[in-house]
mmCIF file of C-alpha atoms and ligand atoms in Angstrom:
data_model
loop_
_atom_site.group_PDB
_atom_site.id
_atom_site.type_symbol
_atom_site.label_atom_id
_atom_site.label_comp_id
_atom_site.label_asym_id
_atom_site.label_seq_id
_atom_site.Cartn_x
_atom_site.Cartn_y
_atom_site.Cartn_z
ATOM 1 C CA MET A 23 -23.669 -23.595 80.281
ATOM 2 C CA ILE A 24 -25.415 -25.127 77.212
ATOM 3 C CA TYR A 25 -23.933 -23.037 74.037
ATOM 4 C CA LEU A 26 -26.593 -22.456 71.321
ATOM 5 C CA ASP A 27 -24.952 -19.650 69.751
ATOM 6 C CA ASN A 28 -22.577 -20.995 67.391
ATOM 7 C CA ALA A 29 -23.876 -18.896 64.498
ATOM 8 C CA ALA A 30 -22.597 -16.233 66.389
ATOM 9 C CA THR A 31 -19.354 -17.730 67.001
ATOM 10 C CA SER A 32 -18.739 -21.420 66.972
ATOM 11 C CA PHE A 33 -17.895 -23.031 70.831
ATOM 12 C CA PRO A 34 -15.914 -24.787 71.586
ATOM 13 C CA LYS A 35 -12.845 -24.124 69.094
ATOM 14 C CA ASN A 36 -10.946 -26.469 67.065
ATOM 15 C CA GLU A 37 -8.463 -27.037 69.768
ATOM 16 C CA VAL A 38 -6.017 -29.119 67.888
ATOM 17 C CA ALA A 39 -5.899 -26.798 65.273
ATOM 18 C CA LEU A 40 -5.226 -24.152 67.518
ATOM 19 C CA ARG A 41 -2.738 -25.645 69.374
ATOM 20 C CA ARG A 42 -0.882 -26.583 66.466
ATOM 21 C CA ALA A 43 -1.285 -22.882 64.482
ATOM 22 C CA MET A 44 0.308 -21.324 68.405
ATOM 23 C CA GLU A 45 3.473 -23.594 68.488
ATOM 24 C CA ILE A 46 4.373 -22.745 64.325
ATOM 25 C CA TYR A 47 3.622 -19.257 65.585
ATOM 26 C CA LEU A 48 5.583 -19.291 68.640
ATOM 27 C CA ALA A 49 8.674 -20.732 66.743
ATOM 28 C CA LEU A 50 8.575 -18.317 63.904
ATOM 29 C CA GLY A 51 9.642 -15.077 64.734
ATOM 30 C CA ALA A 52 9.607 -13.070 61.632
ATOM 31 C CA SER A 53 6.797 -10.912 59.754
ATOM 32 C CA PRO A 54 5.585 -12.222 56.444
ATOM 33 C CA GLY A 55 6.729 -10.524 53.383
ATOM 34 C CA ARG A 56 8.686 -7.920 55.190
ATOM 35 C CA GLY A 57 12.535 -8.875 55.194
ATOM 36 C CA GLY A 58 14.631 -11.410 53.017
ATOM 37 C CA TYR A 59 15.914 -13.368 55.714
ATOM 38 C CA ASP A 60 15.211 -17.278 56.056
ATOM 39 C CA ARG A 61 12.690 -16.847 58.618
ATOM 40 C CA ALA A 62 10.404 -14.115 56.709
ATOM 41 C CA VAL A 63 10.771 -16.227 53.661
ATOM 42 C CA GLU A 64 9.558 -18.928 55.617
ATOM 43 C CA ALA A 65 6.963 -16.769 56.932
ATOM 44 C CA GLU A 66 5.738 -15.779 53.610
ATOM 45 C CA GLU A 67 5.769 -19.396 52.588
ATOM 46 C CA MET A 68 3.657 -20.122 55.403
ATOM 47 C CA VAL A 69 1.059 -17.324 53.605
ATOM 48 C CA SER A 70 0.965 -18.237 50.210
ATOM 49 C CA ALA A 71 0.104 -22.118 51.571
ATOM 50 C CA VAL A 72 -2.933 -21.436 53.374
ATOM 51 C CA ARG A 73 -4.082 -18.644 50.483
ATOM 52 C CA ARG A 74 -3.619 -22.016 48.116
ATOM 53 C CA GLU A 75 -5.577 -23.660 50.699
ATOM 54 C CA VAL A 76 -7.949 -21.540 51.006
ATOM 55 C CA ALA A 77 -8.560 -21.297 47.621
ATOM 56 C CA LYS A 78 -8.846 -24.691 46.916
ATOM 57 C CA PHE A 79 -11.368 -25.371 49.435
ATOM 58 C CA PHE A 80 -13.825 -22.852 47.311
ATOM 59 C CA ASN A 81 -12.305 -24.598 44.056
ATOM 60 C CA ALA A 82 -11.601 -21.344 43.395
ATOM 61 C CA PRO A 83 -10.121 -20.840 39.039
ATOM 62 C CA ALA A 84 -6.879 -21.147 38.492
ATOM 63 C CA GLY A 85 -4.976 -17.933 38.947
ATOM 64 C CA SER A 86 -7.482 -16.607 41.978
ATOM 65 C CA ARG A 87 -6.950 -14.105 44.277
ATOM 66 C CA VAL A 88 -7.160 -15.100 48.162
ATOM 67 C CA CYS A 89 -7.119 -11.497 50.644
ATOM 68 C CA PHE A 90 -6.734 -11.824 54.151
ATOM 69 C CA ALA A 91 -8.865 -9.930 56.068
ATOM 70 C CA ALA A 92 -10.177 -9.198 59.985
ATOM 71 C CA ASN A 93 -13.525 -11.129 59.090
ATOM 72 C CA ALA A 94 -16.426 -11.604 56.783
ATOM 73 C CA THR A 95 -16.952 -7.826 57.824
ATOM 74 C CA ASP A 96 -14.119 -6.669 56.509
ATOM 75 C CA ALA A 97 -13.686 -9.273 53.090
ATOM 76 C CA LEU A 98 -17.267 -7.450 52.276
ATOM 77 C CA ASN A 99 -16.179 -4.121 53.112
ATOM 78 C CA THR A 100 -12.832 -4.894 50.469
ATOM 79 C CA LEU A 101 -15.316 -6.032 48.055
ATOM 80 C CA ILE A 102 -17.979 -3.606 48.411
ATOM 81 C CA GLN A 103 -15.464 -0.632 48.187
ATOM 82 C CA GLY A 104 -13.799 -2.136 45.809
ATOM 83 C CA LEU A 105 -16.196 -1.859 43.441
ATOM 84 C CA TYR A 106 -16.110 1.823 43.567
ATOM 85 C CA GLY A 107 -15.827 3.610 40.388
ATOM 86 C CA SER A 108 -16.156 0.166 37.923
ATOM 87 C CA ALA A 109 -19.588 -0.452 39.164
ATOM 88 C CA THR A 110 -22.779 1.454 38.612
ATOM 89 C CA HIS A 111 -25.198 -0.974 39.646
ATOM 90 C CA ILE A 112 -25.774 -4.120 42.297
ATOM 91 C CA ILE A 113 -28.297 -6.466 43.099
ATOM 92 C CA SER A 114 -28.364 -7.917 46.378
ATOM 93 C CA THR A 115 -31.275 -9.180 48.978
ATOM 94 C CA SER A 116 -32.857 -8.672 51.698
ATOM 95 C CA LEU A 117 -31.664 -11.651 53.528
ATOM 96 C CA GLU A 118 -28.667 -10.189 54.077
ATOM 97 C CA HIS A 119 -26.517 -9.229 57.257
ATOM 98 C CA ASN A 120 -25.577 -5.398 58.090
ATOM 99 C CA SER A 121 -22.133 -6.767 56.512
ATOM 100 C CA VAL A 122 -23.207 -6.004 52.965
ATOM 101 C CA LEU A 123 -25.887 -3.505 53.531
ATOM 102 C CA ARG A 124 -24.438 -0.796 55.205
ATOM 103 C CA PRO A 125 -21.520 -0.816 52.453
ATOM 104 C CA LEU A 126 -24.052 -1.030 50.069
ATOM 105 C CA ARG A 127 -25.728 2.026 51.888
ATOM 106 C CA HIS A 128 -22.655 3.816 52.188
ATOM 107 C CA MET A 129 -22.088 3.486 48.261
ATOM 108 C CA GLU A 130 -25.428 4.649 47.483
ATOM 109 C CA ARG A 131 -24.318 7.848 49.265
ATOM 110 C CA LEU A 132 -21.782 7.592 46.522
ATOM 111 C CA GLY A 133 -23.474 7.425 43.257
ATOM 112 C CA LEU A 134 -24.072 3.500 43.319
ATOM 113 C CA GLN A 135 -27.431 2.532 42.442
ATOM 114 C CA VAL A 136 -28.988 -0.664 44.453
ATOM 115 C CA ASP A 137 -31.777 -3.112 44.091
ATOM 116 C CA LEU A 138 -32.556 -5.048 46.460
ATOM 117 C CA ILE A 139 -34.619 -7.966 45.961
ATOM 118 C CA GLY A 140 -37.211 -10.147 48.370
ATOM 119 C CA PHE A 141 -37.467 -13.740 50.316
ATOM 120 C CA ASP A 142 -40.581 -15.714 49.701
ATOM 121 C CA GLU A 143 -42.431 -17.290 53.033
ATOM 122 C CA ALA A 144 -40.201 -20.210 53.467
ATOM 123 C CA GLY A 145 -37.093 -17.460 53.315
ATOM 124 C CA TYR A 146 -35.742 -18.459 49.875
ATOM 125 C CA ILE A 147 -34.952 -16.103 47.462
ATOM 126 C CA ASN A 148 -35.949 -16.421 43.844
ATOM 127 C CA PRO A 149 -33.425 -16.302 40.990
ATOM 128 C CA GLN A 150 -35.851 -14.900 38.371
ATOM 129 C CA ASP A 151 -36.758 -11.670 41.056
ATOM 130 C CA ILE A 152 -32.677 -10.861 40.231
ATOM 131 C CA ARG A 153 -33.463 -12.000 36.475
ATOM 132 C CA LEU A 154 -35.833 -8.917 36.354
ATOM 133 C CA LYS A 155 -33.696 -6.486 38.218
ATOM 134 C CA LEU A 156 -30.294 -7.434 35.793
ATOM 135 C CA ARG A 157 -29.393 -4.094 33.937
ATOM 136 C CA PRO A 158 -27.017 -4.234 31.031
ATOM 137 C CA GLU A 159 -24.556 -2.022 33.566
ATOM 138 C CA THR A 160 -25.225 -4.260 36.419
ATOM 139 C CA LYS A 161 -21.982 -5.963 37.734
ATOM 140 C CA ALA A 162 -22.124 -7.621 40.423
ATOM 141 C CA VAL A 163 -24.942 -9.664 42.445
ATOM 142 C CA ILE A 164 -24.086 -10.253 45.918
ATOM 143 C CA VAL A 165 -26.054 -13.235 47.888
ATOM 144 C CA ASN A 166 -25.913 -14.389 51.254
ATOM 145 C CA HIS A 167 -25.379 -18.096 50.772
ATOM 146 C CA ALA A 168 -27.178 -19.086 54.430
ATOM 147 C CA SER A 169 -29.361 -16.699 56.312
ATOM 148 C CA ASN A 170 -28.104 -16.177 59.750
ATOM 149 C CA VAL A 171 -31.448 -15.518 61.189
ATOM 150 C CA LEU A 172 -33.477 -18.090 59.373
ATOM 151 C CA GLY A 173 -30.601 -20.527 58.283
ATOM 152 C CA THR A 174 -32.047 -21.290 54.880
ATOM 153 C CA VAL A 175 -29.510 -22.337 52.007
ATOM 154 C CA GLN A 176 -29.818 -19.918 48.878
ATOM 155 C CA PRO A 177 -29.721 -21.654 45.367
ATOM 156 C CA VAL A 178 -26.249 -19.584 44.627
ATOM 157 C CA ALA A 179 -25.869 -22.698 42.220
ATOM 158 C CA GLU A 180 -28.977 -21.060 40.314
ATOM 159 C CA VAL A 181 -28.170 -17.809 40.609
ATOM 160 C CA GLY A 182 -24.611 -18.292 39.300
ATOM 161 C CA ASP A 183 -25.843 -20.180 36.208
ATOM 162 C CA MET A 184 -28.426 -17.305 35.158
ATOM 163 C CA LEU A 185 -25.392 -15.204 35.600
ATOM 164 C CA ARG A 186 -23.258 -17.103 32.715
ATOM 165 C CA ASP A 187 -24.506 -15.039 30.047
ATOM 166 C CA HIS A 188 -24.723 -11.617 31.790
ATOM 167 C CA GLY A 189 -21.272 -10.762 32.965
ATOM 168 C CA ALA A 190 -22.626 -9.552 35.976
ATOM 169 C CA ALA A 191 -20.036 -11.208 38.857
ATOM 170 C CA LEU A 192 -21.749 -13.458 41.378
ATOM 171 C CA CYS A 193 -20.202 -12.874 44.827
ATOM 172 C CA VAL A 194 -21.289 -14.800 47.668
ATOM 173 C CA ASP A 195 -21.305 -14.107 51.921
ATOM 174 C CA ALA A 196 -20.215 -17.523 53.064
ATOM 175 C CA SER A 197 -20.002 -16.754 56.607
ATOM 176 C CA GLN A 198 -22.828 -19.055 57.976
ATOM 177 C CA THR A 199 -21.950 -21.543 55.056
ATOM 178 C CA ALA A 200 -18.191 -21.781 55.386
ATOM 179 C CA GLY A 201 -17.011 -25.366 57.088
ATOM 180 C CA LEU A 202 -20.654 -26.865 56.656
ATOM 181 C CA ILE A 203 -21.551 -26.696 52.914
ATOM 182 C CA PRO A 204 -18.734 -26.992 50.280
ATOM 183 C CA LEU A 205 -18.912 -23.973 47.431
ATOM 184 C CA ASP A 206 -17.568 -24.618 44.487
ATOM 185 C CA MET A 207 -16.510 -21.413 42.345
ATOM 186 C CA GLN A 208 -15.731 -22.878 39.184
ATOM 187 C CA LYS A 209 -18.585 -24.958 39.127
ATOM 188 C CA ASP A 210 -21.178 -22.306 39.957
ATOM 189 C CA ASN A 211 -19.991 -19.424 38.173
ATOM 190 C CA ILE A 212 -19.174 -17.487 41.302
ATOM 191 C CA SER A 213 -16.854 -13.923 41.117
ATOM 192 C CA ALA A 214 -15.927 -13.650 44.901
ATOM 193 C CA VAL A 215 -16.628 -15.581 48.499
ATOM 194 C CA ALA A 216 -16.078 -13.672 51.288
ATOM 195 C CA PHE A 217 -16.244 -15.812 55.134
ATOM 196 C CA THR A 218 -15.051 -15.665 58.414
ATOM 197 C CA GLY A 219 -12.661 -17.830 60.202
ATOM 198 C CA HIS A 220 -14.376 -18.174 63.456
ATOM 199 C CA LYS A 221 -17.888 -19.905 62.611
ATOM 200 C CA SER A 222 -17.953 -22.782 61.737
ATOM 201 C CA LEU A 223 -14.455 -23.562 60.622
ATOM 202 C CA ARG A 224 -14.043 -23.321 64.313
ATOM 203 C CA GLY A 225 -11.165 -20.863 64.033
ATOM 204 C CA PRO A 226 -10.303 -17.414 66.071
ATOM 205 C CA THR A 227 -11.820 -14.082 65.540
ATOM 206 C CA GLY A 228 -9.728 -11.788 63.870
ATOM 207 C CA ILE A 229 -9.461 -13.890 60.250
ATOM 208 C CA GLY A 230 -11.513 -14.246 57.012
ATOM 209 C CA ALA A 231 -10.707 -13.365 53.099
ATOM 210 C CA LEU A 232 -12.069 -12.249 50.343
ATOM 211 C CA VAL A 233 -11.503 -14.546 47.767
ATOM 212 C CA PHE A 234 -11.820 -13.681 44.115
ATOM 213 C CA GLY A 235 -11.071 -14.764 40.556
ATOM 214 C CA PRO A 236 -8.689 -13.720 37.990
ATOM 215 C CA ASP A 237 -10.457 -11.310 35.903
ATOM 216 C CA PHE A 238 -12.324 -9.883 38.852
ATOM 217 C CA GLU A 239 -10.726 -6.201 39.264
ATOM 218 C CA LEU A 240 -11.115 -4.171 42.646
ATOM 219 C CA ALA A 241 -9.623 -1.180 43.649
ATOM 220 C CA PRO A 242 -7.759 -0.569 47.307
ATOM 221 C CA SER A 243 -9.892 1.101 49.890
ATOM 222 C CA ARG A 244 -7.467 0.753 52.341
ATOM 223 C CA PHE A 245 -3.618 2.225 52.318
ATOM 224 C CA GLY A 246 -0.170 1.285 53.481
ATOM 225 C CA GLY A 247 2.444 -0.514 54.191
ATOM 226 C CA THR A 248 2.737 -3.665 51.993
ATOM 227 C CA GLY A 249 6.456 -4.845 52.451
ATOM 228 C CA VAL A 250 7.454 -4.306 49.167
ATOM 229 C CA ASP A 251 7.672 -1.334 46.578
ATOM 230 C CA SER A 252 8.151 1.400 49.566
ATOM 231 C CA SER A 253 9.563 3.907 47.004
ATOM 232 C CA ASN A 254 5.733 4.050 44.970
ATOM 233 C CA PRO A 255 3.868 6.809 46.971
ATOM 234 C CA TYR A 256 0.781 4.749 45.618
ATOM 235 C CA GLN A 257 -0.828 1.400 46.743
ATOM 236 C CA PRO A 258 0.690 -1.491 44.340
ATOM 237 C CA ASP A 259 -1.303 -2.621 41.955
ATOM 238 C CA GLU A 260 -0.425 -6.474 42.189
ATOM 239 C CA TYR A 261 -2.680 -8.697 44.291
ATOM 240 C CA PRO A 262 -2.576 -9.287 47.373
ATOM 241 C CA MET A 263 -0.731 -6.177 48.135
ATOM 242 C CA ARG A 264 -3.268 -3.811 46.663
ATOM 243 C CA LEU A 265 -5.574 -4.968 48.521
ATOM 244 C CA GLU A 266 -3.935 -5.944 52.093
ATOM 245 C CA SER A 267 -1.709 -3.130 53.696
ATOM 246 C CA GLY A 268 -0.163 -3.199 57.549
ATOM 247 C CA THR A 269 1.217 -6.583 59.290
ATOM 248 C CA GLN A 270 -0.880 -9.396 58.899
ATOM 249 C CA ASN A 271 -2.636 -11.509 61.043
ATOM 250 C CA MET A 272 -0.423 -14.417 61.093
ATOM 251 C CA LEU A 273 -1.419 -16.470 64.278
ATOM 252 C CA GLY A 274 -4.566 -15.900 62.483
ATOM 253 C CA ILE A 275 -3.797 -17.034 59.144
ATOM 254 C CA LEU A 276 -1.949 -19.993 60.788
ATOM 255 C CA ALA A 277 -4.922 -21.344 62.457
ATOM 256 C CA LEU A 278 -7.149 -20.707 59.561
ATOM 257 C CA GLY A 279 -5.141 -22.603 57.439
ATOM 258 C CA GLU A 280 -4.774 -25.696 59.836
ATOM 259 C CA CYS A 281 -8.549 -25.403 60.490
ATOM 260 C CA LEU A 282 -9.161 -26.196 56.622
ATOM 261 C CA CYS A 283 -6.783 -28.672 56.587
ATOM 262 C CA ASP A 284 -9.055 -30.428 59.093
ATOM 263 C CA LEU A 285 -12.247 -30.260 56.938
ATOM 264 C CA GLY A 286 -12.558 -31.980 53.292
ATOM 265 C CA ILE A 287 -16.198 -32.421 52.100
ATOM 266 C CA PRO A 288 -16.502 -35.868 53.510
ATOM 267 C CA LYS A 289 -16.308 -34.839 57.072
ATOM 268 C CA MET A 290 -18.208 -31.073 56.513
ATOM 269 C CA LYS A 291 -21.334 -33.398 55.381
ATOM 270 C CA MET A 292 -20.841 -35.730 58.476
ATOM 271 C CA ILE A 293 -20.650 -32.873 60.743
ATOM 272 C CA LEU A 294 -23.727 -31.291 59.014
ATOM 273 C CA ASP A 295 -25.771 -34.561 58.694
ATOM 274 C CA ASN A 296 -25.499 -34.880 62.566
ATOM 275 C CA GLU A 297 -26.204 -31.005 63.435
ATOM 276 C CA MET A 298 -29.146 -31.617 61.451
ATOM 277 C CA LEU A 299 -30.271 -34.627 63.043
ATOM 278 C CA LEU A 300 -30.713 -33.017 66.123
ATOM 279 C CA PHE A 301 -31.592 -29.691 64.458
ATOM 280 C CA LYS A 302 -34.896 -31.790 63.274
ATOM 281 C CA GLN A 303 -35.572 -32.456 66.769
ATOM 282 C CA LEU A 304 -35.672 -29.070 67.901
ATOM 283 C CA TYR A 305 -37.574 -27.468 64.846
ATOM 284 C CA GLU A 306 -40.502 -30.734 64.950
ATOM 285 C CA ALA A 307 -40.541 -30.090 68.969
ATOM 286 C CA LEU A 308 -40.611 -26.294 68.699
ATOM 287 C CA SER A 309 -43.173 -25.955 65.422
ATOM 288 C CA SER A 310 -45.574 -27.878 67.654
ATOM 289 C CA LEU A 311 -45.367 -25.984 70.787
ATOM 290 C CA SER A 312 -48.472 -23.887 71.512
ATOM 291 C CA GLY A 313 -47.364 -19.883 71.415
ATOM 292 C CA VAL A 314 -44.149 -20.418 69.913
ATOM 293 C CA SER A 315 -43.829 -19.165 66.040
ATOM 294 C CA VAL A 316 -40.520 -20.740 64.042
ATOM 295 C CA TYR A 317 -39.092 -19.123 61.007
ATOM 296 C CA GLY A 318 -36.967 -21.186 58.972
ATOM 297 C CA GLY A 319 -36.280 -24.849 58.680
ATOM 298 C CA HIS A 320 -39.220 -25.620 56.263
ATOM 299 C CA ASP A 321 -36.894 -27.498 54.167
ATOM 300 C CA LEU A 322 -34.444 -29.372 56.144
ATOM 301 C CA ARG A 323 -32.622 -30.296 52.469
ATOM 302 C CA ARG A 324 -31.935 -26.166 52.452
ATOM 303 C CA GLN A 325 -31.256 -25.732 55.786
ATOM 304 C CA VAL A 326 -28.309 -25.233 57.831
ATOM 305 C CA PRO A 327 -28.487 -26.129 61.957
ATOM 306 C CA LEU A 328 -30.118 -22.266 62.981
ATOM 307 C CA LEU A 329 -33.686 -21.111 63.295
ATOM 308 C CA SER A 330 -35.261 -18.671 64.850
ATOM 309 C CA CYS A 331 -38.261 -18.334 67.226
ATOM 310 C CA SER A 332 -40.721 -16.121 69.051
ATOM 311 C CA VAL A 333 -43.066 -16.706 72.227
ATOM 312 C CA LYS A 334 -46.737 -15.251 71.926
ATOM 313 C CA GLY A 335 -47.023 -12.710 74.764
ATOM 314 C CA MET A 336 -42.938 -12.503 75.372
ATOM 315 C CA THR A 337 -40.127 -9.920 74.015
ATOM 316 C CA ALA A 338 -37.337 -11.954 72.100
ATOM 317 C CA ALA A 339 -35.078 -10.279 74.867
ATOM 318 C CA ASP A 340 -37.080 -11.539 77.850
ATOM 319 C CA VAL A 341 -37.333 -15.508 76.071
ATOM 320 C CA GLY A 342 -32.956 -15.306 75.763
ATOM 321 C CA ALA A 343 -32.862 -13.526 79.118
ATOM 322 C CA VAL A 344 -34.850 -16.717 80.994
ATOM 323 C CA LEU A 345 -33.162 -19.051 78.860
ATOM 324 C CA ASP A 346 -29.746 -17.397 80.138
ATOM 325 C CA GLY A 347 -31.209 -16.815 83.670
ATOM 326 C CA ASP A 348 -33.415 -19.897 84.336
ATOM 327 C CA PHE A 349 -31.870 -22.820 81.909
ATOM 328 C CA ASP A 350 -28.340 -21.751 81.664
ATOM 329 C CA ILE A 351 -29.225 -22.068 77.823
ATOM 330 C CA ALA A 352 -27.014 -18.916 75.774
ATOM 331 C CA VAL A 353 -29.090 -18.023 72.488
ATOM 332 C CA ARG A 354 -28.845 -14.982 70.753
ATOM 333 C CA THR A 355 -32.112 -12.879 70.295
ATOM 334 C CA GLY A 356 -32.913 -9.604 68.378
ATOM 335 C CA LEU A 357 -32.029 -8.285 64.949
ATOM 336 C CA HIS A 358 -28.918 -10.121 64.319
ATOM 337 C CA CYS A 359 -27.583 -7.194 62.215
ATOM 338 C CA ALA A 360 -30.662 -8.274 59.370
ATOM 339 C CA PRO A 361 -32.805 -6.062 60.083
ATOM 340 C CA LEU A 362 -34.761 -6.290 56.572
ATOM 341 C CA VAL A 363 -34.746 -10.210 57.360
ATOM 342 C CA HIS A 364 -37.288 -9.074 60.489
ATOM 343 C CA LYS A 365 -39.154 -6.307 58.288
ATOM 344 C CA GLY A 366 -39.630 -9.225 55.532
ATOM 345 C CA LEU A 367 -40.941 -11.779 58.640
ATOM 346 C CA GLY A 368 -42.914 -9.450 60.709
ATOM 347 C CA THR A 369 -40.639 -9.529 63.431
ATOM 348 C CA ALA A 370 -39.234 -6.190 63.619
ATOM 349 C CA PRO A 371 -38.156 -4.374 65.829
ATOM 350 C CA LEU A 372 -37.555 -6.524 68.160
ATOM 351 C CA GLY A 373 -36.435 -9.570 66.501
ATOM 352 C CA THR A 374 -36.618 -13.194 67.262
ATOM 353 C CA VAL A 375 -34.848 -15.736 69.898
ATOM 354 C CA ARG A 376 -32.401 -17.915 67.299
ATOM 355 C CA PHE A 377 -30.778 -20.952 68.146
ATOM 356 C CA SER A 378 -27.970 -21.929 66.681
ATOM 357 C CA LEU A 379 -26.337 -25.701 66.501
ATOM 358 C CA GLY A 380 -22.532 -26.633 66.266
ATOM 359 C CA PRO A 381 -20.600 -29.901 66.294
ATOM 360 C CA GLN A 382 -20.518 -30.178 70.177
ATOM 361 C CA THR A 383 -23.863 -29.998 70.699
ATOM 362 C CA THR A 384 -25.551 -32.730 72.101
ATOM 363 C CA LYS A 385 -29.002 -34.720 72.185
ATOM 364 C CA GLU A 386 -29.143 -34.041 75.948
ATOM 365 C CA ASN A 387 -28.782 -30.101 74.956
ATOM 366 C CA ILE A 388 -31.768 -30.203 72.476
ATOM 367 C CA THR A 389 -34.074 -32.075 74.794
ATOM 368 C CA ALA A 390 -32.709 -29.364 77.564
ATOM 369 C CA ALA A 391 -33.814 -26.759 74.950
ATOM 370 C CA ILE A 392 -37.343 -28.292 74.497
ATOM 371 C CA HIS A 393 -37.941 -28.611 78.012
ATOM 372 C CA ALA A 394 -36.902 -25.112 78.653
ATOM 373 C CA MET A 395 -38.813 -23.450 75.630
ATOM 374 C CA GLU A 396 -42.038 -25.819 76.600
ATOM 375 C CA GLN A 397 -41.664 -24.146 80.063
ATOM 376 C CA ILE A 398 -41.633 -20.831 79.004
ATOM 377 C CA ALA A 399 -44.201 -20.879 76.207
ATOM 378 C CA PHE A 400 -46.624 -22.819 79.175
ATOM 379 C CA SER A 401 -46.012 -19.611 81.616
ATOM 380 C CA ALA A 402 -46.349 -17.168 78.728
ATOM 381 C CA GLY A 403 -49.755 -18.777 77.564
HETATM 382 C C1 PLP B 517 -24.631 -14.265 57.017
HETATM 383 C C2 PLP B 517 -23.525 -13.189 57.654
HETATM 384 N N1 PLP B 517 -22.267 -12.361 56.671
HETATM 385 C C3 PLP B 517 -21.861 -11.710 57.982
HETATM 386 C C4 PLP B 517 -21.200 -11.842 59.203
HETATM 387 C C5 PLP B 517 -20.478 -11.331 59.753
HETATM 388 O O1 PLP B 517 -19.206 -11.799 60.372
HETATM 389 P P1 PLP B 517 -17.928 -11.322 61.394
HETATM 390 O O2 PLP B 517 -18.789 -10.825 62.059
HETATM 391 O O3 PLP B 517 -17.040 -12.081 61.480
HETATM 392 O O4 PLP B 517 -17.474 -10.317 60.068
HETATM 393 C C6 PLP B 517 -22.212 -12.674 60.172
HETATM 394 C C7 PLP B 517 -22.199 -12.543 61.231
HETATM 395 O O5 PLP B 517 -22.808 -13.236 62.439
HETATM 396 C C8 PLP B 517 -23.139 -13.295 59.438
HETATM 397 O O6 PLP B 517 -23.913 -14.217 59.867
#
């Protein structure tokens, strides 16, 4: 199989990091924060070390909080529902995934006011559109760092800069960029980052986190055992217990830590550069194919290696089925959980065919994908 669905989840995973994590996990035999004996203390120390690693990865300000979550969706829910009570107005974008849009819609029912700004023909938001929507009571601006439909990387540094005098918190969904494009929370005035471990970080599913600055308060939206302060009938006020209940995903946390340790800015740059070389080849070939429309990829300097396309006369699902059945190529088709992007592109309700590359994608894979699309477009035309 030629796997070109890395934006859904990366494949193959970072095997060395996962094996290392498994070895530690098998030897551990204790739950972090759930005992005073040596093994439990050691487990807690390991979890704290991964929290520090996550904070370092995003250059979070001193005293930042890192709360582990099951994935980006979980982290974004913790963020958005955690703003309940303190936020009356939030701005976001129509490039968002449902993991932002649905919690926002849910919160709207509870009285939150939400403004969504659109994107231009190339797939980028304009920070000035955010400025026009800002109100004195705007608490947060939530921006997708890179669209999972178009791959376009959004100008979060510019948004952060613009918000410096306002006080609204910039919150970034880094699901499609963590592991590919560094984010610098301090430099870019970012108050919170939500991410998932199973995409470009090449970790397992089931682990993600929310990182947020020391001045950013969130209310708990889930309640339960925290291992400490058990006589308190209410959720403890202290972080991370305030936002983390129940036994942690220790194996996932260890694996996330190993994957993060394996990546630094130079390595991420090298991975992105290699993937973008192949992406350019795919983008140029598909863009010149008659009957194929390509969405995203118009500015390679502001792009992650994924693109959407459609073939005239065929549904996205049919193109995906032929790629799979006749060419053994795995891609994602449909709306990609981002319905407003397709509304903007005019590709709703059936969506697009999405090709997404990973560090293991080869030149031969891309040549095969181009060849398959040539045949599909030719037969459809
Ligand atoms: C931009 C974006 N945000 C959020 C998510 C949700 O990630 P997860 O399914 O790991 O919660 C995805 C996953 O596709 C995504 O692409």
